[in-house]
Amino acid sequence: AQSVTQLDSHVSVSEGTPVLLRCNYSSSYSPSLFWYVQHPNKGLQLLLKYTSAATLVKGINGFEAEFKKSETSFHLTKPSAHMSDAAEYFCVVSSGGGADGLTFGKGTHLIIQP
Amino acid sequence: KAGVTQTPRYLIKTRGQQVTLSCSPISGHRSVSWYQQTPGQGLQFLFEYFSETQRNKGNFPGRFSGRQFSNSRSEMNVSTLELGDSALYLCASSLGTGGSHPDTQYFGPGTRLTVL
């Protein structure tokens, strides 16, 4: 069995300050982990993915995430927030195989204050 | 390369009706998956099709069905609509190779279904 917990349902930061979105996972296997972003009325866009290569993963738009097995965490960070980062972010864990192996977190709503 | 497209983008139906949603995957992708997204339940997996065959199925009633055509395009059908079926329906495509590492899912913009 696997699960994913996004520790914050809402995060608010000021433009130009760092962003931290927290994700903890549970998996019986060596997991693959993803972060997706969803802007209003849009589908999910892949930000980055971890598949047992380098533990620090760089994604699009300046985002990165670090896989920490000892802490079962995969937190998403960005050094400097931009207004266009305002969106819903989903952490996803997979045990492999097909789409039924994906487990989505509940999402974190990121608010950027001007 | 064009992304995943879904039609229509918005639908309004009444209870008891049926609805068909369409998804065109990224060229070369053979797997199409469907998800339901609601504020209360979040993202839930409906089913996955690969090479015209349903490969996996989530925990949804039989009113939800789908199919995939030889060109990998997929349709999803919901019969006897209920108010609770109001949701954003997302389609995702992937190469479908599976294995120990999951394929990356590429999502379409979704179809917003409202049931009155």
XYZ file of C-alpha atoms in Angstrom, chain A residues 48-102:
55
model
C 9.390 17.246 -12.042
C 9.812 13.560 -11.275
C 12.073 11.323 -9.226
C 12.736 7.783 -10.396
C 15.685 6.577 -8.254
C 18.380 8.585 -9.977
C 19.738 11.793 -8.391
C 17.955 12.659 -5.155
C 17.849 16.365 -6.002
C 15.544 16.795 -8.951
C 15.303 19.975 -10.971
C 12.092 20.783 -12.754
C 10.583 23.477 -14.873
C 10.099 27.128 -13.897
C 12.860 27.057 -11.285
C 11.281 24.394 -9.070
C 13.236 21.571 -7.507
C 12.576 18.778 -5.040
C 14.763 16.589 -2.879
C 14.010 12.929 -2.234
C 14.879 12.040 1.367
C 14.340 8.365 2.014
C 15.143 8.575 5.725
C 12.445 11.212 6.180
C 10.090 9.766 3.525
C 9.755 13.257 2.143
C 9.760 14.893 -1.261
C 9.370 18.612 -0.594
C 9.065 21.083 -3.468
C 11.013 24.331 -3.341
C 11.654 27.437 -5.391
C 14.089 30.191 -4.390
C 11.939 33.109 -5.475
C 8.183 33.056 -5.987
C 6.561 34.682 -8.979
C 2.937 35.748 -9.317
C 2.472 33.170 -12.080
C 3.290 30.393 -9.570
C -0.113 30.817 -7.935
C -1.822 27.468 -8.514
C -2.661 24.088 -6.991
C 0.249 21.674 -6.550
C -0.068 17.910 -6.322
C 2.454 15.433 -4.991
C 2.070 11.975 -6.534
C 3.619 8.646 -5.574
C 3.758 5.595 -7.779
C 4.596 1.978 -7.153
C 5.287 1.477 -10.826
C 3.395 0.035 -13.709
C 0.234 1.595 -15.009
C -1.857 4.585 -14.077
C -3.666 2.677 -11.341
C -0.434 2.710 -9.400
C -0.539 6.477 -8.957
